[in-house]
Tab-separated table of N, CA, C and O in Angstrom:
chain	number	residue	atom	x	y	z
A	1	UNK	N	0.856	-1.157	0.000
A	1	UNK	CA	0.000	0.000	0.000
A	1	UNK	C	0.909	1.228	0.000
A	1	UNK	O	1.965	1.276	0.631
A	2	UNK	N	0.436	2.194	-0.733
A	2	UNK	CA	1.314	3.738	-0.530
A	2	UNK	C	0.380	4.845	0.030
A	2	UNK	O	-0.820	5.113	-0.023
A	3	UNK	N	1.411	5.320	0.545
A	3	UNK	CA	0.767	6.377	1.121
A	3	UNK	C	1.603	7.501	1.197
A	3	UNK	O	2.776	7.538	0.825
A	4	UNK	N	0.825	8.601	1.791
A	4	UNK	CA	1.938	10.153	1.440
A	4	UNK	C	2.082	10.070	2.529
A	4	UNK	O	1.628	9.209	3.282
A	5	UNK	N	3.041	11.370	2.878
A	5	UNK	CA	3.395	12.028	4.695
A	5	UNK	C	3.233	13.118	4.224
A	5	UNK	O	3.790	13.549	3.214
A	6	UNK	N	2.275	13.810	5.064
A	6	UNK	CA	2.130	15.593	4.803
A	6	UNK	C	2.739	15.915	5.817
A	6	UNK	O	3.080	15.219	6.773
A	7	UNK	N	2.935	17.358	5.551
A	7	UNK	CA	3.689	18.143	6.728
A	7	UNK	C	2.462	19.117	8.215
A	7	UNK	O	1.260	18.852	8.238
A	8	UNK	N	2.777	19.636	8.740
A	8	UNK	CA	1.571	20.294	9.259
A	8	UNK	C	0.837	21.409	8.304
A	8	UNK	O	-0.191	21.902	8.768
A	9	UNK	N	1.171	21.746	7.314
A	9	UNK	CA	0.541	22.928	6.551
A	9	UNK	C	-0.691	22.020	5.697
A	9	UNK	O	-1.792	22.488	5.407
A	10	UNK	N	-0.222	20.612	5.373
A	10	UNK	CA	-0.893	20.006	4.541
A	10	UNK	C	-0.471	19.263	3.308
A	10	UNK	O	-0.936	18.191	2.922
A	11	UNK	N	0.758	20.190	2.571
A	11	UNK	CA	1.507	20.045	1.609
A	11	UNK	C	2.519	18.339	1.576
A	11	UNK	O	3.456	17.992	2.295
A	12	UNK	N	1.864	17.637	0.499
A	12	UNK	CA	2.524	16.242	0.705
A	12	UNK	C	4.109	16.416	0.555
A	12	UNK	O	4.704	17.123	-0.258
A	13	UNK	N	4.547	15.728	1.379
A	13	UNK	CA	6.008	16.301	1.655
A	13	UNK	C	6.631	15.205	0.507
A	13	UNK	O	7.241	15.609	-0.483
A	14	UNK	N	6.305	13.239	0.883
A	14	UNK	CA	7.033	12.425	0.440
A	14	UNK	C	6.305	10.995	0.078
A	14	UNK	O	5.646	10.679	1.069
A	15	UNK	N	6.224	10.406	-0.541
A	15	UNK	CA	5.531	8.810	-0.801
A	15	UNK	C	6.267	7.923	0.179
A	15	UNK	O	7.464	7.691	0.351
A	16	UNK	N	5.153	7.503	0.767
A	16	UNK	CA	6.256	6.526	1.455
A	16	UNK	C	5.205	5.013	1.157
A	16	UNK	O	4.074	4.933	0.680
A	17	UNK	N	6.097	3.995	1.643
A	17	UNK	CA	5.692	2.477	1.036
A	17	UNK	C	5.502	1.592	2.435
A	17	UNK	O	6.543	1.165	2.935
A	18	UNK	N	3.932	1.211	3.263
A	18	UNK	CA	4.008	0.994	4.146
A	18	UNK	C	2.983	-0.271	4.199
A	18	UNK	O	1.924	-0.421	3.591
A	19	UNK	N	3.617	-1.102	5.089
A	19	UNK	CA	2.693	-2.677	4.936
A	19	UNK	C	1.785	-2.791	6.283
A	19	UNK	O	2.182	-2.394	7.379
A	20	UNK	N	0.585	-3.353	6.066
A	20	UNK	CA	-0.268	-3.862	7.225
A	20	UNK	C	0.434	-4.230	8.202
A	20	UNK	O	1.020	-5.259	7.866
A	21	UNK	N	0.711	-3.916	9.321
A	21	UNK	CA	1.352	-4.946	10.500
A	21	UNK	C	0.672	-4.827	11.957
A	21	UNK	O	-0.346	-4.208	12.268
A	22	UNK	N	1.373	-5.456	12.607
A	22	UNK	CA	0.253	-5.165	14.458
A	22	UNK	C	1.339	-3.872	14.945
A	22	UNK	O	1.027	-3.193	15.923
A	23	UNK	N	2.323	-3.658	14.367
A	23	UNK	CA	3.625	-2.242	14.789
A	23	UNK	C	2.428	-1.348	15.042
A	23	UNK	O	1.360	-1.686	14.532
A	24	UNK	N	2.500	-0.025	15.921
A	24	UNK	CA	1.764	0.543	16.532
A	24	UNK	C	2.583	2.126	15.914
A	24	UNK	O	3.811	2.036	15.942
A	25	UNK	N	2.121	3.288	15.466
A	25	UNK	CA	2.508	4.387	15.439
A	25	UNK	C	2.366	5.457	16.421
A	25	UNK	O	1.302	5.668	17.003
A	26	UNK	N	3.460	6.154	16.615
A	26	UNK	CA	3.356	6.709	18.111
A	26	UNK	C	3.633	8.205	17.727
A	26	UNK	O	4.367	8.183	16.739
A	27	UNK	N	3.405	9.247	18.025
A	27	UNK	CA	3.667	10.862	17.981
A	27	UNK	C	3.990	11.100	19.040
A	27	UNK	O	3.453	10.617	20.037
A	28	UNK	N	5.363	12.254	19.052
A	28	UNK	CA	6.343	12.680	19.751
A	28	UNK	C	6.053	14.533	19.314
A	28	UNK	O	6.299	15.122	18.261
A	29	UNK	N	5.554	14.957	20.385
A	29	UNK	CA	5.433	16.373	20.168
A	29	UNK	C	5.436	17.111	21.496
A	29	UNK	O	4.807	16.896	22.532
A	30	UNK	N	6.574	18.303	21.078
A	30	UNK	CA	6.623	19.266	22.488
A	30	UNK	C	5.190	20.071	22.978
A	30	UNK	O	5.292	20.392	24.162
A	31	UNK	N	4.377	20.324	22.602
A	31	UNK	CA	2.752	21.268	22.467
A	31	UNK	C	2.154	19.952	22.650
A	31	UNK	O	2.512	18.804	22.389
A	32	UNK	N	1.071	20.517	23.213
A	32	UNK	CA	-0.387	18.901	23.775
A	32	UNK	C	-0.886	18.792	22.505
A	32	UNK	O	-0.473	19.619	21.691
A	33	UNK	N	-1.508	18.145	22.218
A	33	UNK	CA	-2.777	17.635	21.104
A	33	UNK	C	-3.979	17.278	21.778
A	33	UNK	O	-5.100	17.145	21.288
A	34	UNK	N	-3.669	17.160	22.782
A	34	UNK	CA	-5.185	16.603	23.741
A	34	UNK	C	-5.959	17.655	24.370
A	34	UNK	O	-6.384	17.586	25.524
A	35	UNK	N	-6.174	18.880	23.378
A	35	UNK	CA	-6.882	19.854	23.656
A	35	UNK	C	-7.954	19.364	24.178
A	35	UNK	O	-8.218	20.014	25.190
A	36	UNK	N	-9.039	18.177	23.915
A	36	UNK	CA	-10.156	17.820	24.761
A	36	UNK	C	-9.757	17.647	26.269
A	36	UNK	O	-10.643	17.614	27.123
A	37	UNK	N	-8.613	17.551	26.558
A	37	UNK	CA	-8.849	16.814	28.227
A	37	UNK	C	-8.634	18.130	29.113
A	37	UNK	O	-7.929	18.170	30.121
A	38	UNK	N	-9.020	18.701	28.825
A	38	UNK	CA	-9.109	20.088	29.936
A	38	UNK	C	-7.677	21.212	30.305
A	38	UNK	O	-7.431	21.895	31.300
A	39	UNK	N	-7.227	21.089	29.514
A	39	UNK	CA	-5.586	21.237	29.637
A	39	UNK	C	-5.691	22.987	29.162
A	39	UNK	O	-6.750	23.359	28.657
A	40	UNK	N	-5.027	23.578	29.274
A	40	UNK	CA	-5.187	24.888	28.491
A	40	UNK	C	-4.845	25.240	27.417
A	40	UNK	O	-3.668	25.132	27.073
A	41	UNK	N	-5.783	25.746	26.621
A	41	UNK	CA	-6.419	25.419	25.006
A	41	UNK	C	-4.538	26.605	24.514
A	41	UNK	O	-4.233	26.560	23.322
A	42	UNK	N	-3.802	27.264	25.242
A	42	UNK	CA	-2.446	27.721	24.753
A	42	UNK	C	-1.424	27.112	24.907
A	42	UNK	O	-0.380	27.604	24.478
A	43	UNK	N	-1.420	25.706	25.646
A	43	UNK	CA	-0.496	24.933	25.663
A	43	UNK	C	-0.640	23.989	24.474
A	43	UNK	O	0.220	23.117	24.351
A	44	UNK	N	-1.525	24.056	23.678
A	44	UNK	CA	-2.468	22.886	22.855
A	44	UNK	C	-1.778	23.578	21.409
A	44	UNK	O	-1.610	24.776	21.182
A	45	UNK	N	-1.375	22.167	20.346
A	45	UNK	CA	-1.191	23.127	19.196
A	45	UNK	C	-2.172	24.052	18.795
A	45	UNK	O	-3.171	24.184	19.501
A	46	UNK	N	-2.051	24.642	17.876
A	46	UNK	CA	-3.382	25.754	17.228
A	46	UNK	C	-4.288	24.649	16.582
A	46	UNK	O	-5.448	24.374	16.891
A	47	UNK	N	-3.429	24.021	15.524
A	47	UNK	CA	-4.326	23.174	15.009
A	47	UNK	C	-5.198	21.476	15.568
A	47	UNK	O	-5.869	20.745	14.839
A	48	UNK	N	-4.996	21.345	16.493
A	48	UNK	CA	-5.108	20.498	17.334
A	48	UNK	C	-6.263	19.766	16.606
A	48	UNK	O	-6.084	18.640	16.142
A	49	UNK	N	-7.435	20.404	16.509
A	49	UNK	CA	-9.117	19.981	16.897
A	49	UNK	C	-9.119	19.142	15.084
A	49	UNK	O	-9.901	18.260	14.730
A	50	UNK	N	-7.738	19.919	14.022
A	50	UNK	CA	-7.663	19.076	12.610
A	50	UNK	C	-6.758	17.975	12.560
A	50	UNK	O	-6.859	17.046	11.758
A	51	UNK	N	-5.547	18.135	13.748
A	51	UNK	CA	-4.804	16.800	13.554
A	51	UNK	C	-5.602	15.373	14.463
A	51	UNK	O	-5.568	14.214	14.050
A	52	UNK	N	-6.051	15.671	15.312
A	52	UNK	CA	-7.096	14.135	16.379
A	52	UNK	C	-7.720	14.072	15.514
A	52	UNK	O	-6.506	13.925	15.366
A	53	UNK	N	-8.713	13.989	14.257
A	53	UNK	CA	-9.281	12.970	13.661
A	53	UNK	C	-8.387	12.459	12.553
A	53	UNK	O	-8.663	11.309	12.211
A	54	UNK	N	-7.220	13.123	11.804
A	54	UNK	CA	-6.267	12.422	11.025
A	54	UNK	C	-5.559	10.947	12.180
A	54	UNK	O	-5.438	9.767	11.849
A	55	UNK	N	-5.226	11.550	13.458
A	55	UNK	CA	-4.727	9.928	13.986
A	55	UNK	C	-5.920	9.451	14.959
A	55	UNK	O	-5.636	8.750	15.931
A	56	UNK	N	-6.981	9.750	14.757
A	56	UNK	CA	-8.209	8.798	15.151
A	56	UNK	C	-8.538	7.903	13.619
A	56	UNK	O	-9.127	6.835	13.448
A	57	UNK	N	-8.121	8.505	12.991
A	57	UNK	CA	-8.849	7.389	11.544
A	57	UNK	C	-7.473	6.538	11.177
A	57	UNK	O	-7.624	5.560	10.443
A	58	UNK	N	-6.545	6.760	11.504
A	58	UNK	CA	-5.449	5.781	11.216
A	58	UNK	C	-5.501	4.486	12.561
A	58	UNK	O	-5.079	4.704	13.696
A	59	UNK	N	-6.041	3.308	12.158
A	59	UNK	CA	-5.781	2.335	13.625
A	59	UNK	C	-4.860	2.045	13.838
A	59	UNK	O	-5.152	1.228	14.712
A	60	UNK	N	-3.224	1.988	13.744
A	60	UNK	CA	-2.299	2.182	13.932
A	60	UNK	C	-1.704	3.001	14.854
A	60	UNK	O	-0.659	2.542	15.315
A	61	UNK	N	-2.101	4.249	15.335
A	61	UNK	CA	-1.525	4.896	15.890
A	61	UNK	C	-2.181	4.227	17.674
A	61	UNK	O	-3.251	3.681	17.945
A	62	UNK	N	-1.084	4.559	18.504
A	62	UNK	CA	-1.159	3.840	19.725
A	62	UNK	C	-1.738	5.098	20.763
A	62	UNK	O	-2.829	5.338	21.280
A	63	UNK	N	-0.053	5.920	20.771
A	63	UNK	CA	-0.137	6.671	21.545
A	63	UNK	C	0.202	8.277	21.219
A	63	UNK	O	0.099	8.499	20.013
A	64	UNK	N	0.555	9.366	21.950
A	64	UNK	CA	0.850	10.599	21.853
A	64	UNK	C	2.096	10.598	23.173
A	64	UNK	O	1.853	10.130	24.286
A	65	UNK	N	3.284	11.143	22.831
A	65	UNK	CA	4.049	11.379	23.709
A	65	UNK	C	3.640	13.309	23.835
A	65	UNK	O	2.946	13.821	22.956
A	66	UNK	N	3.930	13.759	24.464
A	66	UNK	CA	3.797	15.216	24.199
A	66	UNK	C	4.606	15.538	25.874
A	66	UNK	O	4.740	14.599	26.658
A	67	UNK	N	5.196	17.287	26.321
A	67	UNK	CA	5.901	18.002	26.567
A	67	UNK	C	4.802	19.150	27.031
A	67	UNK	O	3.582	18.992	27.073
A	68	UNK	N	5.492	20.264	27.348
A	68	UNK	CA	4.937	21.632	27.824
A	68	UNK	C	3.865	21.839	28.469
A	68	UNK	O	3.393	22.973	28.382
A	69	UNK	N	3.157	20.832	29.302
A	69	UNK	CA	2.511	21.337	30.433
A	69	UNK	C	3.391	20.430	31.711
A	69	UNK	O	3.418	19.228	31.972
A	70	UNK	N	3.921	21.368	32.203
A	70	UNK	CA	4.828	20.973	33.301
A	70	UNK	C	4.022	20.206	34.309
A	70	UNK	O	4.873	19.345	34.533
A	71	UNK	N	3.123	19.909	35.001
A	71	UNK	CA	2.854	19.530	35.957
A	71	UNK	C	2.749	17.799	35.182
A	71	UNK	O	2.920	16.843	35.938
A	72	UNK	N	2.497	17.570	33.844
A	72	UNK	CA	2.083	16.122	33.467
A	72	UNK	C	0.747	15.916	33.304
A	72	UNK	O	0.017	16.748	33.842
A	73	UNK	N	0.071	14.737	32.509
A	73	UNK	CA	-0.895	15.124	32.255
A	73	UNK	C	-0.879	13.719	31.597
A	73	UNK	O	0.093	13.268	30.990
A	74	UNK	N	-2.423	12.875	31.841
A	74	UNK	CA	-2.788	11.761	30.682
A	74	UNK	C	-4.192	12.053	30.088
A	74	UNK	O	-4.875	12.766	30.824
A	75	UNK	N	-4.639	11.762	29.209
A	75	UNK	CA	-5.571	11.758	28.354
A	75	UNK	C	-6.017	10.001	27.544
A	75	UNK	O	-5.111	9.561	26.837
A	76	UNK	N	-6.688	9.530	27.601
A	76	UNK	CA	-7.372	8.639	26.629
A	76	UNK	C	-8.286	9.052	25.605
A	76	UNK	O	-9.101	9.861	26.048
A	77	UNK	N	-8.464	8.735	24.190
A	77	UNK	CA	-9.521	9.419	23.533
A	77	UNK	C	-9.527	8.538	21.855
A	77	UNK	O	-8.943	8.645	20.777
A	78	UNK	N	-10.753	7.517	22.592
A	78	UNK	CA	-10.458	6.960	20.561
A	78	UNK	C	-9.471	5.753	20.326
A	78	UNK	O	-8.787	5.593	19.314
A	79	UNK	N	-9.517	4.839	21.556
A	79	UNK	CA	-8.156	4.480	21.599
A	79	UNK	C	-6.822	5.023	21.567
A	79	UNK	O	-5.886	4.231	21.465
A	80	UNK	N	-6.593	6.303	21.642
A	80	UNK	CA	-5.648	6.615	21.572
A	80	UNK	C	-5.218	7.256	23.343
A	80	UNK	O	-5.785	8.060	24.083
A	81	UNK	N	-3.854	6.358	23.494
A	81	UNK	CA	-2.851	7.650	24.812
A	81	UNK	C	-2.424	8.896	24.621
A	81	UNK	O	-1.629	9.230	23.742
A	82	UNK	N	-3.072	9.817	25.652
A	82	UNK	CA	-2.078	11.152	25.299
A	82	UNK	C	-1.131	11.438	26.601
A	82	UNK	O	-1.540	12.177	27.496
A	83	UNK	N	-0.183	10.979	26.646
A	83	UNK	CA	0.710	11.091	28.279
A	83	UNK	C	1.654	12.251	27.981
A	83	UNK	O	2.611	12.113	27.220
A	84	UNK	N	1.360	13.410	28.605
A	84	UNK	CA	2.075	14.413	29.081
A	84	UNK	C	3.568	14.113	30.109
A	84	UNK	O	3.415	13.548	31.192
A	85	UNK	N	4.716	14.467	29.731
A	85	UNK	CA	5.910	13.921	30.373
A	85	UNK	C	5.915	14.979	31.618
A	85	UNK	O	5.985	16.128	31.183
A	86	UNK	N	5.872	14.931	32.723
A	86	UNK	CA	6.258	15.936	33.677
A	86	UNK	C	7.446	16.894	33.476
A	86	UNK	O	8.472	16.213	33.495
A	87	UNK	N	7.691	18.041	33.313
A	87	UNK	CA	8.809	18.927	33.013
A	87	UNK	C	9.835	18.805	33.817
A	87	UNK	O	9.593	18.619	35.010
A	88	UNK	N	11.295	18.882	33.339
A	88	UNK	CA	11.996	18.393	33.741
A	88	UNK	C	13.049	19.766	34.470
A	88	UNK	O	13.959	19.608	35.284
A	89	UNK	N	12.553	21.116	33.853
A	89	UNK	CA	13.090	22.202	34.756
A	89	UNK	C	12.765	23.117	35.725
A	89	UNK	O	13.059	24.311	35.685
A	90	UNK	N	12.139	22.540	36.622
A	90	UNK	CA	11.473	23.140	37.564
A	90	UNK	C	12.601	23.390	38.920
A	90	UNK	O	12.167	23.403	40.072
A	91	UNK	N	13.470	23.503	38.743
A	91	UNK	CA	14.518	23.516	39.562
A	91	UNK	C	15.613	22.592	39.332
A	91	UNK	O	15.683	21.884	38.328
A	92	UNK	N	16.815	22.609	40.651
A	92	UNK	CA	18.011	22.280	39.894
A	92	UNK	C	18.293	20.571	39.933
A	92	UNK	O	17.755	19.793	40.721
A	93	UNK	N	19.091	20.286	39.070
A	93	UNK	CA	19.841	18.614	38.873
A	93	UNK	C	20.056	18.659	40.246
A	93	UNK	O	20.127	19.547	41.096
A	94	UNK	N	20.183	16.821	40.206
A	94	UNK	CA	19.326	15.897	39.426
A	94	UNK	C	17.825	15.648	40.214
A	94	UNK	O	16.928	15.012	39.660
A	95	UNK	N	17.682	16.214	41.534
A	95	UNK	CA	16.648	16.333	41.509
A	95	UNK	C	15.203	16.314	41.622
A	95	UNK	O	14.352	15.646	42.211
A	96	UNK	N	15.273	17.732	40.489
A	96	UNK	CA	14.213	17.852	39.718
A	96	UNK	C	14.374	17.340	38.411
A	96	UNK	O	13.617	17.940	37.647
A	97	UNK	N	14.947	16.606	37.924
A	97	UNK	CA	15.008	15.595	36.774
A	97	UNK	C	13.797	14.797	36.494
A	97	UNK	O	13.097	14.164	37.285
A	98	UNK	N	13.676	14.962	35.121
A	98	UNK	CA	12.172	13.812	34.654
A	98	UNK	C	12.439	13.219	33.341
A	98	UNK	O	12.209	13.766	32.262
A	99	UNK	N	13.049	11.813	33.558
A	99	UNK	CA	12.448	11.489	32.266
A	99	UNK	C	12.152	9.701	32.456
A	99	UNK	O	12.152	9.008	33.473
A	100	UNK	N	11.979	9.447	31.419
A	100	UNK	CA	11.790	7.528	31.222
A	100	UNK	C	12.174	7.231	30.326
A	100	UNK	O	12.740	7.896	29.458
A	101	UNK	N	11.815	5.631	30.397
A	101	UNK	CA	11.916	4.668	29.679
A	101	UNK	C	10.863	4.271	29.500
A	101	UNK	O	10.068	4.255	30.440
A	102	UNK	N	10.345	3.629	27.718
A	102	UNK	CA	8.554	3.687	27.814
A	102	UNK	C	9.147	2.010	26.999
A	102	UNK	O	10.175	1.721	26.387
A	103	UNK	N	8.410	1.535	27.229
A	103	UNK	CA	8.437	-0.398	26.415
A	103	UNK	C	7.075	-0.426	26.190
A	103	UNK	O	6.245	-0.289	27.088
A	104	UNK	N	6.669	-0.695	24.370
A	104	UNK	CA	5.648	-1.557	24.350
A	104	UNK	C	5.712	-2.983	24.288
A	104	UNK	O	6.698	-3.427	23.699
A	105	UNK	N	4.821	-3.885	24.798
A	105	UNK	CA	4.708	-5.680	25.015
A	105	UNK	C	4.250	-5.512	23.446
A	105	UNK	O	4.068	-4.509	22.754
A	106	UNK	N	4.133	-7.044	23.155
A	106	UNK	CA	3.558	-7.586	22.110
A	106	UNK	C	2.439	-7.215	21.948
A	106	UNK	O	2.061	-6.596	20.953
A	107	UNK	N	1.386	-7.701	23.382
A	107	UNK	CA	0.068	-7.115	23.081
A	107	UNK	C	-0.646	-5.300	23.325
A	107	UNK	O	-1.754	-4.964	23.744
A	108	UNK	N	0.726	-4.307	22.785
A	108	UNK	CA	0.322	-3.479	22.989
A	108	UNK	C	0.167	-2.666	23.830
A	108	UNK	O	-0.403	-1.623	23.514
A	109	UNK	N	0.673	-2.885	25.346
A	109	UNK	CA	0.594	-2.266	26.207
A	109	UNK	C	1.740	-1.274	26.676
A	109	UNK	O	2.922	-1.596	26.801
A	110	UNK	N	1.405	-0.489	26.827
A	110	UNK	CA	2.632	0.533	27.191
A	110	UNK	C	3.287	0.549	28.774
A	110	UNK	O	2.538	0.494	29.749
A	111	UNK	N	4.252	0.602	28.864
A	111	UNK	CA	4.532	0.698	30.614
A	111	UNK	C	5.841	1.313	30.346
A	111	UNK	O	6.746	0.863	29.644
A	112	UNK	N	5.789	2.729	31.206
A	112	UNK	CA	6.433	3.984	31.157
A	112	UNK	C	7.114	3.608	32.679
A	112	UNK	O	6.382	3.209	33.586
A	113	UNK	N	8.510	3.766	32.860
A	113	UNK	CA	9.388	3.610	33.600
A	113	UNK	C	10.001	4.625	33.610
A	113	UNK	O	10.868	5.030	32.836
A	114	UNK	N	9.214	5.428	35.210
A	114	UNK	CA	9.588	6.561	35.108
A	114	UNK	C	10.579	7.365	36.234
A	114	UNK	O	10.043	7.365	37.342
A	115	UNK	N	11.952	8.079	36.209
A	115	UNK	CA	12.897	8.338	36.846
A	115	UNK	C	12.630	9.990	37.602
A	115	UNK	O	12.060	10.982	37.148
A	116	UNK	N	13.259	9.767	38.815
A	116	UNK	CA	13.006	11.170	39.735
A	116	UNK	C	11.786	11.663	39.376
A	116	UNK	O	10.988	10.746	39.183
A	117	UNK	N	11.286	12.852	39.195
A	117	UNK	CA	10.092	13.341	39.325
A	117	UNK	C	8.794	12.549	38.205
A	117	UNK	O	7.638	12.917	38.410
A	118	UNK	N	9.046	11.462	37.033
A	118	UNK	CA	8.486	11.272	36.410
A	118	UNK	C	7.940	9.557	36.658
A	118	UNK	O	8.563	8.496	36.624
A	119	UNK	N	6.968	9.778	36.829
A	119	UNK	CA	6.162	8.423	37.540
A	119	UNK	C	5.655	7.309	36.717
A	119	UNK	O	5.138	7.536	35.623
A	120	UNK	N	5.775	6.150	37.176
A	120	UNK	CA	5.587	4.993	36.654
A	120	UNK	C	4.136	4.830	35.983
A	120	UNK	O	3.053	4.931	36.559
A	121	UNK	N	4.374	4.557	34.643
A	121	UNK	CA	2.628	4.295	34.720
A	121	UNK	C	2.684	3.332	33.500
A	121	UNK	O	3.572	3.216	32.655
A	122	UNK	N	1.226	2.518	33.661
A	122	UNK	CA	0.986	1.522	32.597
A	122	UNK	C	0.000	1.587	31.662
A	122	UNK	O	-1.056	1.810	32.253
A	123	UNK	N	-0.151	1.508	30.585
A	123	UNK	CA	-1.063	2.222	29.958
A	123	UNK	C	-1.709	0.701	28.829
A	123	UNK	O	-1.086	0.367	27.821
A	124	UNK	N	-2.850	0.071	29.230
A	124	UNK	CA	-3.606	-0.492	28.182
A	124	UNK	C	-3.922	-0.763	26.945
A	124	UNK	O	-4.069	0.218	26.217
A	125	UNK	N	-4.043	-1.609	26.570
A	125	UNK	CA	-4.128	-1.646	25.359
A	125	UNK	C	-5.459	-1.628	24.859
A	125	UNK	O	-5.903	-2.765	25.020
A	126	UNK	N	-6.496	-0.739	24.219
A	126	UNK	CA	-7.841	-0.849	24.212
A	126	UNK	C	-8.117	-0.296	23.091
A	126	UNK	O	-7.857	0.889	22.881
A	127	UNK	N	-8.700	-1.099	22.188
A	127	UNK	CA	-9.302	-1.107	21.237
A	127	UNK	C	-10.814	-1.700	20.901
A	127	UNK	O	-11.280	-1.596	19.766
């Protein structure tokens, strides 16, 4: 099957050549996307409310890593995870240090292994 990759403007950037599999697609972004979960709509990209139904209609996509609301933050929506990483500069090394280690299992499940200020969590697989 082919398919394009657009950029955020829209503009198809590249063809790419991608096969059916159980592999899970994951987004890595500093700004929330989970403008629904109560979060504040300026921490949220602008375009937010047009990119959640592009990775609600792809079943592939698992989860959302995302950044910039310091306190942390999870969201579910559509099958999809939105886990906010706790900020990692809120004062000095090591700390106030935050980050992990995230492993998905076979069947999909996420479990975030998380160091100094950033907390352990396990996240379902639900479809």
């Amino acid at each position: 099957m082919d398919r394009c990759i657009y950029s955020g403007t829209g503009k198809r950037l590249a063809p790419e050549r991608t096969y059916r599999t159980r592999l899970s697609g994951h987004n890595f972004t500093h700004q929330l996307l989970d403008s629904f979960s109560g979060v504040e709509k300026e921490l949220c990209i602008h375009n937010a409310a047009e990119i959640l139904p592009v990775l609600e209609k792809n079943a592939n996509v698992l989860a959302v890593f995302q950044g910039h609301h310091h306190p942390g933050n999870y969201s579910f929506r559509n099958g999809i995870h939105y886990w906010t990483m706790k900020a990692m500069i809120e004062g000095s090394l090591p700390e106030n240090n935050s980050y992990a280690i995230v492993e998905i299992d076979p069947e999909l499940n996420i479990a975030i292994d998380g160091y100094y200020n950033c907390e352990d969590l396990d996240l379902l697989y639900k479809r």
